[in-house]
Tab-separated table of C-alpha atoms in Angstrom:
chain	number	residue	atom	x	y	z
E	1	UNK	CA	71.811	153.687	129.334
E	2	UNK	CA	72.504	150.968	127.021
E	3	UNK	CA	73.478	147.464	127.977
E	4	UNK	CA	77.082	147.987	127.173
E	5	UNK	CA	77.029	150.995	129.319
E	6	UNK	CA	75.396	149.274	132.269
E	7	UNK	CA	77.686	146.038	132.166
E	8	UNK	CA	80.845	148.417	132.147
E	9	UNK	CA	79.419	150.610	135.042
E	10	UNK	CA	78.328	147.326	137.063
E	11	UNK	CA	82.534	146.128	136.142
E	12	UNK	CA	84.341	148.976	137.586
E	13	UNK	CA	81.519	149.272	140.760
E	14	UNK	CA	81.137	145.734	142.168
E	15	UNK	CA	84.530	143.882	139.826
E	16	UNK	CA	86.155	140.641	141.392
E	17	UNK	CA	89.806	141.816	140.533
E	18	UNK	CA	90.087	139.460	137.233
E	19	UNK	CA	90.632	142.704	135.118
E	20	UNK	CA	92.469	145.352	135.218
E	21	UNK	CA	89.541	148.064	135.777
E	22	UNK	CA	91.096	150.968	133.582
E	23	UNK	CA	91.608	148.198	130.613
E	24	UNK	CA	88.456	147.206	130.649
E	25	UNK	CA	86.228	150.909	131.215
E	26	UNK	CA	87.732	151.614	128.100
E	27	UNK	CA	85.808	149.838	125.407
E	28	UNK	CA	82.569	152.188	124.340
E	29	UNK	CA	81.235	149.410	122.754
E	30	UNK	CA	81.278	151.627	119.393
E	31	UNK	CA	81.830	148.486	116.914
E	32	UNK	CA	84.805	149.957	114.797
E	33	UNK	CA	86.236	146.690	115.769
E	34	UNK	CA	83.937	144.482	113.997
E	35	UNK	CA	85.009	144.090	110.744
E	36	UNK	CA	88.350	143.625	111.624
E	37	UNK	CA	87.956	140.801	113.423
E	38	UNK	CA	88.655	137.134	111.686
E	39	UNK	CA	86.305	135.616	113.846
E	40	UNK	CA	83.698	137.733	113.787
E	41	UNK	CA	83.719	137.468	110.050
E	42	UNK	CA	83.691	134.035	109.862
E	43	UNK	CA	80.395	133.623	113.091
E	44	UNK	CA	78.736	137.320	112.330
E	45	UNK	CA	78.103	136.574	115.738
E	46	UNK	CA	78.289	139.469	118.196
E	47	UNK	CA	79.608	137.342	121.281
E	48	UNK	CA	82.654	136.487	118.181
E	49	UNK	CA	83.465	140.215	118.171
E	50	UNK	CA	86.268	141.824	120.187
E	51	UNK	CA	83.212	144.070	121.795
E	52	UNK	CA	81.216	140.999	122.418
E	53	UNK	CA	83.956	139.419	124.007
E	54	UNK	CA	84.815	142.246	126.158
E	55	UNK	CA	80.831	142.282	127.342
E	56	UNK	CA	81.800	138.940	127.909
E	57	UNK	CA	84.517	139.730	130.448
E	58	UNK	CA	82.703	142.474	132.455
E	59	UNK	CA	80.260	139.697	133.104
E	60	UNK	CA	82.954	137.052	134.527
E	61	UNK	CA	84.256	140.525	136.587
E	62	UNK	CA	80.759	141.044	137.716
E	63	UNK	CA	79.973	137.437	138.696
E	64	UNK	CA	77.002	137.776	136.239
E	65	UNK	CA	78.714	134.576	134.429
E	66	UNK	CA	80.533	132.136	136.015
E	67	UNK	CA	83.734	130.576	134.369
E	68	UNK	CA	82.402	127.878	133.818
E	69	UNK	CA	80.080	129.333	131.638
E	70	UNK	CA	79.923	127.329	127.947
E	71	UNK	CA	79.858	130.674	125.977
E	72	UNK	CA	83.151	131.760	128.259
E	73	UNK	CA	85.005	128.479	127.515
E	74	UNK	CA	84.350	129.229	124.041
E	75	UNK	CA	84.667	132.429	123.416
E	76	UNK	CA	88.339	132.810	125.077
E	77	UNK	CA	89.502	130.019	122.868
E	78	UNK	CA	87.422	131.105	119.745
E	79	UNK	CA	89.460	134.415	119.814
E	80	UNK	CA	92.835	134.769	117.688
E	81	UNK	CA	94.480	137.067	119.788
E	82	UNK	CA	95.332	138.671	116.628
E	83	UNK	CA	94.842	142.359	117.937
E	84	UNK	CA	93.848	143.064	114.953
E	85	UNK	CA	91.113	145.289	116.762
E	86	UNK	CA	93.695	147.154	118.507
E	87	UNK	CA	94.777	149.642	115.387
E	88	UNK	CA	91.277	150.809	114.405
E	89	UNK	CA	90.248	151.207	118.228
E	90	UNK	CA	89.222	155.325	118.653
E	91	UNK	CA	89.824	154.669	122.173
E	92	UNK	CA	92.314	152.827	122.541
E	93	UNK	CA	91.709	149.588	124.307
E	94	UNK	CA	94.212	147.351	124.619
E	95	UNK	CA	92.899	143.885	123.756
E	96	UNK	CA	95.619	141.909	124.361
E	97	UNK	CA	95.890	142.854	127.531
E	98	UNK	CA	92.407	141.785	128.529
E	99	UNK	CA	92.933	138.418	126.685
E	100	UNK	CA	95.656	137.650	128.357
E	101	UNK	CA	94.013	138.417	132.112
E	102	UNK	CA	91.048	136.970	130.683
E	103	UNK	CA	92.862	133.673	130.063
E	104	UNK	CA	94.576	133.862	133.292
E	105	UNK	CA	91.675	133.180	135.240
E	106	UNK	CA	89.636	131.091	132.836
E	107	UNK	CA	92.247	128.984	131.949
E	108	UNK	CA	93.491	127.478	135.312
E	109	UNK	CA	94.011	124.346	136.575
E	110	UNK	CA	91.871	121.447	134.854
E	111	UNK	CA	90.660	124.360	132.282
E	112	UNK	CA	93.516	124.793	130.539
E	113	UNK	CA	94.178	122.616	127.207
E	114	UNK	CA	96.427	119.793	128.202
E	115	UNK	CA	98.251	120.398	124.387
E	116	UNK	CA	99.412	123.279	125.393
E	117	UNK	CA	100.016	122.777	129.173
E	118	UNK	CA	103.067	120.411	127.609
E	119	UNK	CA	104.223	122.980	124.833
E	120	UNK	CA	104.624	125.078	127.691
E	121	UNK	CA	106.337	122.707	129.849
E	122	UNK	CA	108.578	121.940	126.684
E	123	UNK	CA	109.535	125.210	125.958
E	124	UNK	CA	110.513	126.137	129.858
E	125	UNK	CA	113.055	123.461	130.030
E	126	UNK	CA	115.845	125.024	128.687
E	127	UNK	CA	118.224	122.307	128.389
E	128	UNK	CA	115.978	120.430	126.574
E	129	UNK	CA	115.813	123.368	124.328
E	130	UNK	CA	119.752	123.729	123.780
E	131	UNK	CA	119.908	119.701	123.337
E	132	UNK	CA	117.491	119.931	120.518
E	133	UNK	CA	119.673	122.652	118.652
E	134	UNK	CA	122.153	120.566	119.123
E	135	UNK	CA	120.956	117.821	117.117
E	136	UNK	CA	119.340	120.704	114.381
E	137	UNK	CA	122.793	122.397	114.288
E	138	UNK	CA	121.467	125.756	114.358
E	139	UNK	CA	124.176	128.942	114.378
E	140	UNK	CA	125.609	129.688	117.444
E	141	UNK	CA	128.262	132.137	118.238
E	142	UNK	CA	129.886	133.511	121.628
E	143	UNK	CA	128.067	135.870	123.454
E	144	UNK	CA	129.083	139.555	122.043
E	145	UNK	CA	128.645	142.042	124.939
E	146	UNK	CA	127.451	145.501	123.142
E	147	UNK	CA	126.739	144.060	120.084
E	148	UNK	CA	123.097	142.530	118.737
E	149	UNK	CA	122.038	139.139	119.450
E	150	UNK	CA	119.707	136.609	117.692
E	151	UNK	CA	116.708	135.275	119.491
E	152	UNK	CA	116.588	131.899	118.405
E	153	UNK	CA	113.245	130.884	119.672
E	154	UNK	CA	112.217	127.913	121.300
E	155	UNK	CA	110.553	125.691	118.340
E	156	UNK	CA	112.187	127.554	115.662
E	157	UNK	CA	115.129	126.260	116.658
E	158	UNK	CA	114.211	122.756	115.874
E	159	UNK	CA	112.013	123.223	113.190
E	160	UNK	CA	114.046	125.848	110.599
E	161	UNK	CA	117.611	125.221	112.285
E	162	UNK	CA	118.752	126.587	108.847
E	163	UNK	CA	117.378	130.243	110.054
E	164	UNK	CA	119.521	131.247	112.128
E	165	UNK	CA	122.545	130.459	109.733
E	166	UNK	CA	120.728	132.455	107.040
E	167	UNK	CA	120.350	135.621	109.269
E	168	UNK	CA	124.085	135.057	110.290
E	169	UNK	CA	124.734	135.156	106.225
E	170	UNK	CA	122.809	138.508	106.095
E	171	UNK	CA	123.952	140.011	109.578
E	172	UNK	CA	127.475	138.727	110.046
E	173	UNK	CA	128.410	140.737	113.118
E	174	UNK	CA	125.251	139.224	115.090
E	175	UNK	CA	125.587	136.920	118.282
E	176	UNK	CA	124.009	134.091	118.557
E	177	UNK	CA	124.343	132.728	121.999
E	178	UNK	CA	123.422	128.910	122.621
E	179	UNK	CA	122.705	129.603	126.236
E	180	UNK	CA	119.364	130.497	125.841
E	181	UNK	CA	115.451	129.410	126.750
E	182	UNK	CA	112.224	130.603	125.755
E	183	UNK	CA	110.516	133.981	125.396
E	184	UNK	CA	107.514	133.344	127.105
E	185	UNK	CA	105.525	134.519	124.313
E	186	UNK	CA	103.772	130.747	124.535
E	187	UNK	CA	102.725	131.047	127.907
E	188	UNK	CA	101.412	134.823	128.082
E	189	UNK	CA	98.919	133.815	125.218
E	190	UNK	CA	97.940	130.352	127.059
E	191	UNK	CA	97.026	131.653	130.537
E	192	UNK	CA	99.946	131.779	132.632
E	193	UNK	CA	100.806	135.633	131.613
E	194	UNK	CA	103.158	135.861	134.937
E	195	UNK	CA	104.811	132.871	133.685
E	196	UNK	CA	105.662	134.407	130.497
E	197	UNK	CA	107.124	137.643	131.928
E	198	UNK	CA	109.155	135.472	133.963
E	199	UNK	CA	110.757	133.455	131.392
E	200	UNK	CA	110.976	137.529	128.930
E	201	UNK	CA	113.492	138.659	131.806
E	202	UNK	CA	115.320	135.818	131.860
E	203	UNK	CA	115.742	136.136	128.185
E	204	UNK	CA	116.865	139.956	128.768
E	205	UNK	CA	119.816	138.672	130.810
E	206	UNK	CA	120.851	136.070	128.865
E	207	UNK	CA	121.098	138.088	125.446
E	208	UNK	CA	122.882	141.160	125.784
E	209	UNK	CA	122.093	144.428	123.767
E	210	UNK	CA	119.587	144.847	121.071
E	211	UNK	CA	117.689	141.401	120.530
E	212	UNK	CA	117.166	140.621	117.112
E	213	UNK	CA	114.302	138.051	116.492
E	214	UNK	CA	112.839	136.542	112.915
E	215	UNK	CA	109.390	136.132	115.258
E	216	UNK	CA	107.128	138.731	115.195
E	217	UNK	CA	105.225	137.282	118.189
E	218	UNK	CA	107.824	136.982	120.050
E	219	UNK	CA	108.946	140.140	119.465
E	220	UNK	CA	106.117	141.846	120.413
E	221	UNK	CA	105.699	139.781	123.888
E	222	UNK	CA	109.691	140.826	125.024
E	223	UNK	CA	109.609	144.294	123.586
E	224	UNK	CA	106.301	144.319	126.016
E	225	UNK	CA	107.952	143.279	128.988
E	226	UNK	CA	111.605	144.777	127.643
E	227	UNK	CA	110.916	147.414	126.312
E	228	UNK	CA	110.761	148.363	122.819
E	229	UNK	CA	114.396	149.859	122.685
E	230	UNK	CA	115.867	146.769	123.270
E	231	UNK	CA	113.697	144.069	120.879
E	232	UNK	CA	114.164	144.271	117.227
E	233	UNK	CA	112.409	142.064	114.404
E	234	UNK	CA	114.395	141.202	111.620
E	235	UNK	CA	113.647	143.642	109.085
E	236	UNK	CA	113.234	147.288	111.307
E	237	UNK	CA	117.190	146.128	112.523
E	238	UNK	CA	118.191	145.835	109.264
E	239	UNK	CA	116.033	149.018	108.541
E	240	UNK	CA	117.484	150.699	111.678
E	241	UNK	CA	121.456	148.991	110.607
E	242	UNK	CA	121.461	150.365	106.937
E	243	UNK	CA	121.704	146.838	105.646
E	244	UNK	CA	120.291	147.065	102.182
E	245	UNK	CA	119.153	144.007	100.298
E	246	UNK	CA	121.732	142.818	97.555
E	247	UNK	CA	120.625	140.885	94.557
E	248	UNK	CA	117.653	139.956	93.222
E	249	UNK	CA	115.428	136.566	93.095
E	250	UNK	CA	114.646	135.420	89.495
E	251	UNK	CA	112.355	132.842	88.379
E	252	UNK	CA	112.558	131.964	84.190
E	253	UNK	CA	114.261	135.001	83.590
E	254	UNK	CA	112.538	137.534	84.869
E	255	UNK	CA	112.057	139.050	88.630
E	256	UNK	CA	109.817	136.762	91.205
E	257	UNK	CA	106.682	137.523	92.125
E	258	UNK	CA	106.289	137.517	95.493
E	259	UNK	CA	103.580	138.607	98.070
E	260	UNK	CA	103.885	138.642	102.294
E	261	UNK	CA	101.874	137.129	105.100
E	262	UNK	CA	102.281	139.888	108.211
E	263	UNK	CA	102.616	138.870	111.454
E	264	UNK	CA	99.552	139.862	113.617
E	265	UNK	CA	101.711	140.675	116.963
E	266	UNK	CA	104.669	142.298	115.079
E	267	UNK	CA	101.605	144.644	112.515
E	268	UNK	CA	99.025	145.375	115.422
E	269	UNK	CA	101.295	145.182	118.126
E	270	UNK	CA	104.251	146.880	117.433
E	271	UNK	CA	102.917	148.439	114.371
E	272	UNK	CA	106.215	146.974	111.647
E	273	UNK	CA	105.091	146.143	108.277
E	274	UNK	CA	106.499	148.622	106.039
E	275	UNK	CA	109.974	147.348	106.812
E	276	UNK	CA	109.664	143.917	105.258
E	277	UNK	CA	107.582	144.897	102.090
E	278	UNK	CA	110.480	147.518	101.506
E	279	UNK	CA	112.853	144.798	101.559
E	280	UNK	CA	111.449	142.177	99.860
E	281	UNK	CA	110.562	145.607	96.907
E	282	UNK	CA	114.441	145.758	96.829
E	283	UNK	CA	115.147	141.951	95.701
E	284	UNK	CA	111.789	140.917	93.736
E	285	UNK	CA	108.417	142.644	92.781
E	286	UNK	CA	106.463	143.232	95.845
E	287	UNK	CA	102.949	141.792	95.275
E	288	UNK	CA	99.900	143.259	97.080
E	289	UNK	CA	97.054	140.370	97.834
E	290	UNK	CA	94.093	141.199	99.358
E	291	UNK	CA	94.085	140.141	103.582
E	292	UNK	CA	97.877	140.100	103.799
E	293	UNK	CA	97.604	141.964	106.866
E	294	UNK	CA	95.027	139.862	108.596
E	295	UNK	CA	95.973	137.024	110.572
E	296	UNK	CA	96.543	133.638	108.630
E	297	UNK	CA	95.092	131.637	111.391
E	298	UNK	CA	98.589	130.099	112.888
E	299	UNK	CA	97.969	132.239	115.977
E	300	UNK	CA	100.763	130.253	118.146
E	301	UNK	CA	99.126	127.648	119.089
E	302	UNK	CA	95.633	128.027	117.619
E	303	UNK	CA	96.384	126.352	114.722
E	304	UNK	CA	97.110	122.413	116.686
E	305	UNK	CA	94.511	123.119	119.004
E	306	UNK	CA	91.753	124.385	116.860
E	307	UNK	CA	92.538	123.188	113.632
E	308	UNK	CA	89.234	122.977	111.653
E	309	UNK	CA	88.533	126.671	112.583
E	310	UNK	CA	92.314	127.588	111.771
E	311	UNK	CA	92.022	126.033	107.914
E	312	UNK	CA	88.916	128.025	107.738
E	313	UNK	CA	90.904	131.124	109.046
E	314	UNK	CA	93.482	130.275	106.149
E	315	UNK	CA	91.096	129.347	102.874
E	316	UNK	CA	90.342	132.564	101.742
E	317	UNK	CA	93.845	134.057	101.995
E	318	UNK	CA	95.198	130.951	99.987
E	319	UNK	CA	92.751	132.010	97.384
E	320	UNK	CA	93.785	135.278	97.367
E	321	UNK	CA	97.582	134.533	96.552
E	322	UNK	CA	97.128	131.962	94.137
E	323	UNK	CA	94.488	134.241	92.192
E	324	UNK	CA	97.515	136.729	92.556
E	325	UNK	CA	99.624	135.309	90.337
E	326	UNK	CA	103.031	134.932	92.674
E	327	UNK	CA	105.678	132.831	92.915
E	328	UNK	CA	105.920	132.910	96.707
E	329	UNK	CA	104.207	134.419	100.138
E	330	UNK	CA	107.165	135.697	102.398
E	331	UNK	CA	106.785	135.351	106.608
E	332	UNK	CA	107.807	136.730	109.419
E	333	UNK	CA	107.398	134.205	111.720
E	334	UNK	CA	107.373	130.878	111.801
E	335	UNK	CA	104.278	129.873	113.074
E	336	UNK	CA	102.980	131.698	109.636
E	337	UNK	CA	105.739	129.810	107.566
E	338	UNK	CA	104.448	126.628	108.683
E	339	UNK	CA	100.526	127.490	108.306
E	340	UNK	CA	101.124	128.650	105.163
E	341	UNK	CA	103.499	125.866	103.835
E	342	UNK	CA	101.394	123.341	105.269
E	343	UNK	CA	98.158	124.886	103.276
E	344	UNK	CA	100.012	125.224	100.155
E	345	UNK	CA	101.342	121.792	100.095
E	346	UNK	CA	97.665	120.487	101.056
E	347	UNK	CA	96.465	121.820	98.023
E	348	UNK	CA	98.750	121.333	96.088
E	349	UNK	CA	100.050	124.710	95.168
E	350	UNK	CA	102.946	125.990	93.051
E	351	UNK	CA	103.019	129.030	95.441
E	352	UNK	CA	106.233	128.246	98.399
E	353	UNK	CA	105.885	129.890	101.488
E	354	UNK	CA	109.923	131.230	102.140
E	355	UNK	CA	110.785	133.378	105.843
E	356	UNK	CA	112.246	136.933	104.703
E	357	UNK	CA	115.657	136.072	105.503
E	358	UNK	CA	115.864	133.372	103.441
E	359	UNK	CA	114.727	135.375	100.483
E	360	UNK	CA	116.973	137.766	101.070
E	361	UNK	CA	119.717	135.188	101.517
E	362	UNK	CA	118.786	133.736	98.391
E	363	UNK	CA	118.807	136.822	96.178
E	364	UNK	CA	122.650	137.653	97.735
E	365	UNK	CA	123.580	134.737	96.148
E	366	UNK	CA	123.044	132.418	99.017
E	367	UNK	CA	120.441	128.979	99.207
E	368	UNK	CA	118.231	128.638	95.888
E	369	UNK	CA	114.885	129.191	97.247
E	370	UNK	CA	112.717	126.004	96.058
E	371	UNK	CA	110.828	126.247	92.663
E	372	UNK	CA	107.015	126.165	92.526
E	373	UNK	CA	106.056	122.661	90.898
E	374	UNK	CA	103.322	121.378	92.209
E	375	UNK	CA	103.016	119.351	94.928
E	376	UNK	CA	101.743	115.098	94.076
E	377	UNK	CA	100.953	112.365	95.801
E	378	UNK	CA	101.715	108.935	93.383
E	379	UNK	CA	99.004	106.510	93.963
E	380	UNK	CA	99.688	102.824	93.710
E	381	UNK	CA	98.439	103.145	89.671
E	382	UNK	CA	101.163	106.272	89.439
E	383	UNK	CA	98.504	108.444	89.175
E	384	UNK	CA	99.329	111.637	90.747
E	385	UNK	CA	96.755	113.268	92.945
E	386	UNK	CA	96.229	116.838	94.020
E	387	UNK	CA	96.329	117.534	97.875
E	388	UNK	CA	92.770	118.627	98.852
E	389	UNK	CA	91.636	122.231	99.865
E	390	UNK	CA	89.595	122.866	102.824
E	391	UNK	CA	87.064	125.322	102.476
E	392	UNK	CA	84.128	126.354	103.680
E	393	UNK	CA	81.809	125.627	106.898
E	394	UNK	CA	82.107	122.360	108.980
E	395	UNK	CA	79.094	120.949	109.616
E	396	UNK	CA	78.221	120.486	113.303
E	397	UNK	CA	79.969	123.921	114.802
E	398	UNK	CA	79.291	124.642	117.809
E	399	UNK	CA	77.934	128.125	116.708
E	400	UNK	CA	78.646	129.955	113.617
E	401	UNK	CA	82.425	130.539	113.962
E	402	UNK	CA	83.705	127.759	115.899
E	403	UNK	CA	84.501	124.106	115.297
E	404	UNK	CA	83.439	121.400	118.011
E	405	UNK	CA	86.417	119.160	118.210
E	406	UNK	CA	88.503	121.819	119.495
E	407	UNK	CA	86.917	121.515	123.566
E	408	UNK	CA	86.794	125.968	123.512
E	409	UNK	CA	90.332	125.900	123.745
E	410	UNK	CA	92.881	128.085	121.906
E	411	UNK	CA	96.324	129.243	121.556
C-alpha cells in the first residue's frame, strides 16, 4: 500500500470530523493535478501540490499533524484556491470544497489573518456598503420582480462605480437594486464557509430572478449555494439573452488587439470561458497568450495578503501579453482588473487592462477605452522613469514557493 493509500485509509477509519469523508477518499493521489497547479510550479515542491496538500489534510483529520503545524499554516495560505486542479481531476475531487473545510478549522480564532478578518467585517455591514455607493454613484434602479438583476458586489462597488453604469448601457432592461450586501464569496475562501452561505441567501432574497454578476468569483460562490439556474456572469447572460456585441474597438485605424485574463472560479468552477472570448472576437481580434487560463495571482484576497508570492504568480503572464503584441488584456472580475492594472502600470506597460463590459461599451460607441502610452514617473530633473518589474525568486522564502512576510496566510 503506498503512503497515499495508507493516509486516506487511516482518514476515513479514525477522522476527527474536519472533512467531509467522501471529499476527501476521493483523491488517488495520481498527480494529473500537478502541473496545473501555480504553486506547485513556482515550489516543485510536493507538499505545494493540490495532492500534497490533500495528504496534508488527511493528516490534520487523522491527528497525525496538529494545526498548529508550520507546514499546515503554510500550506493553506500558500494555496490559490484557483481550482485549477479541479478540470483535469479523473476522479473528480472537488478541491474547493476541501479548501474551504480545510480553512474552516485552521483558520479560527487568533489563526486567521487579521487583514482579512476586517475585509470581512467590511463587507458584512451592509449599510456601510450602500453608503459607499452612494458616494461612488454607482447605477441603481428599482427592484424589477421577474426580470434580471445586477450583482453589484461589495468592493466593486467602490472601486469601478462606473461598472455597473456600463452593463446598464449594454443590458438596459437589467435591475440594479441598491438594497443589497455582500455575496459571501470573501468569507467562504477566508475560513468562515458558513458565514458565506449565510450572507449567498441573503443575497438570493434580496435580488430577484436571474442574478447577473461581472465577478466570476462571485458567481461561482452564489451559483454554489443558489444554484446554477439562478447566477449568471456577464457574458453566458448575454450569451443566453441573444445580446450580440455592436461595433468594433479601433486603435490607429485598424481593429485592437486584445487578449483575456479568465477568471479561475468562473473557468474551473463553473466551467465559462468560451462566452467572453466569443464576445470580445465580435468587437476586436481575439488574441490567444499563453497562461490566459491560469490564475493571475489576484485570488481575492491573496494578492494584499501575500503579495511577494502574488507578483511572482503574475510575472510570467505579463510577459506573455506584452511579447503578444496587444493592445489590451480583458477581465472578468475585478480582483483580476486590478492585479493586472496594477502590474502593468508597475512596469510601465502600454498594454491597459479594460473589464469586458467596458470593451464592449466602448466599441457600441460608448466610453473611449484609454490608449496604451506608457506609463512615467517625472523625477525632480524631468527625467521620466520606467515603473519596475518584479520578477523572479525572493530571497529568504520560506520554502521554494512561498514568501516569508506573508505569516502562511492567504485569501
Amino acid at each position: 500500500m503506498t503512503a497515499h493509500a495508507e493516509d486516506a485509509r487511516r482518514a476515513t477509519s479514525s477522522g476527527r470530523g474536519i472533512f467531509d469523508p467522501q471529499l476527501l477518499d476521493r483523491c488517488i493521489s495520481c498527480g494529473f493535478c500537478l502541473p496545473a497547479c501555480p504553486t506547485y510550479a513556482l515550489s516543485r515542491d510536493e507538499g505545494s501540490s493540490p495532492r500534497g496538500r490533500i495528504t496534508l489534510m488527511r493528516a490534520l483529520e487523522t491527528g497525525r499533524l496538529d494545526a498548529d503545524d508550520r507546514r499546515l499554516r503554510e500550506e493553506s495560505s500558500f494555496c490559490l484556491g484557483c481550482r485549477a486542479c479541479e478540470p483535469v481531476c479523473p476522479a473528480g475531487v472537488q478541491y474547493g470544497e476541501l479548501l474551504e473545510e480545510w480553512r474552516d478549522h485552521q483558520w479560527r480564532g487568533r489563526h486567521r489573518p487579521p487583514l482579512a478578518h476586517v475585509l470581512m467585517r467590511v463587507a458584512e455591514r451592509t449599510p456601510l456598503l450602500r453608503a459607499m455607493g452612494v458616494v461612488r454613484r454607482h447605477a441603481r434602479t428599482p427592484p424589477k420582480p421577474g426580470g434580471p438583476s445586477l450583482m453589484l458586489g461589495c468592493f466593486e462597488r467602490g472601486l469601478y462605480p462606473r461598472l455597473s453604469r456600463t452593463v446598464r448601457r449594454l443590458l438596459p432592461d437589467i435591475a440594479v437594486p441598491a438594497q443589497q450586501g455582500c455575496c459571501g464569496a470573501l468569507h467562504a475562501h477566508n475560513g468562515e464557509s458558513a458565514k458565506g452561505r449565510e450572507l449567498a441567501r441573503r443575497l438570493g432574497d434580496e435580488l430577484p430572478g436571474v442574478i447577473v454578476t461581472t465577478a466570476g468569483g462571485c458567481a461561482a460562490h452564489l451559483a454554489s449555494v443558489l444554484g446554477r439556474d439562478r447566477v449568471h456572469e456577464l457574458s453566458e447572460h448575454m450569451a443566453a439573452a441573444g445580446a450580440a456585441p455592436a461595433g468594433e474597438v479601433r486603435v490607429d485605424g485598424r481593429r485592437a488587439r486584445v487578449a483575456i485574463q479568465d477568471s479561475c472560479h468562473l473557468r474551473n468552477g463553473l466551467r465559462v470561458f468560451a462566452e467572453p472570448r466569443a464576445l470580445i472576437s465580435g468587437v476586436a481580434e481575439f488574441v490567444t497568450v499563453a497562461g490566459d487560463d491560469s490564475c493571475c495571482g489576484s485570488a481575492g484576497s491573496y494578492s494584499l495578503l501575500r503579495p511577494r508570492d502574488s507578483r511572482r504568480i503574475l510575472a510570467p503572464k505579463l510577459d506573455a501579453v506584452e511579447a503578444a503584441g496587444v493592445d489590451y488584456v480583458v477581465a472578468v472580475n475585478p480582483g483580476c482588473l486590478r492585479q493586472l492594472h496594477t502590474g502593468l502600470r508597475r512596469r510601465g506597460s502600454r498594454v491597459r487592462a479594460v473589464h469586458l463590459a467596458d470593451l464592449l461599451a466602448a466599441a457600441a460607441g460608448g466610453r473611449p477605452l484609454p490608449r496604451g502610452a506608457a506609463w512615467r514617473l517625472a523625477l525632480p530633473r524631468g527625467v521620466p522613469w520606467r515603473f519596475p518589474v518584479v520578477r523572479g525568486r525572493r530571497r529568504g522564502s520560506t520554502h521554494r514557493g512561498a514568501a516569508r512576510s506573508s505569516g502562511g496566510w492567504s485569501a
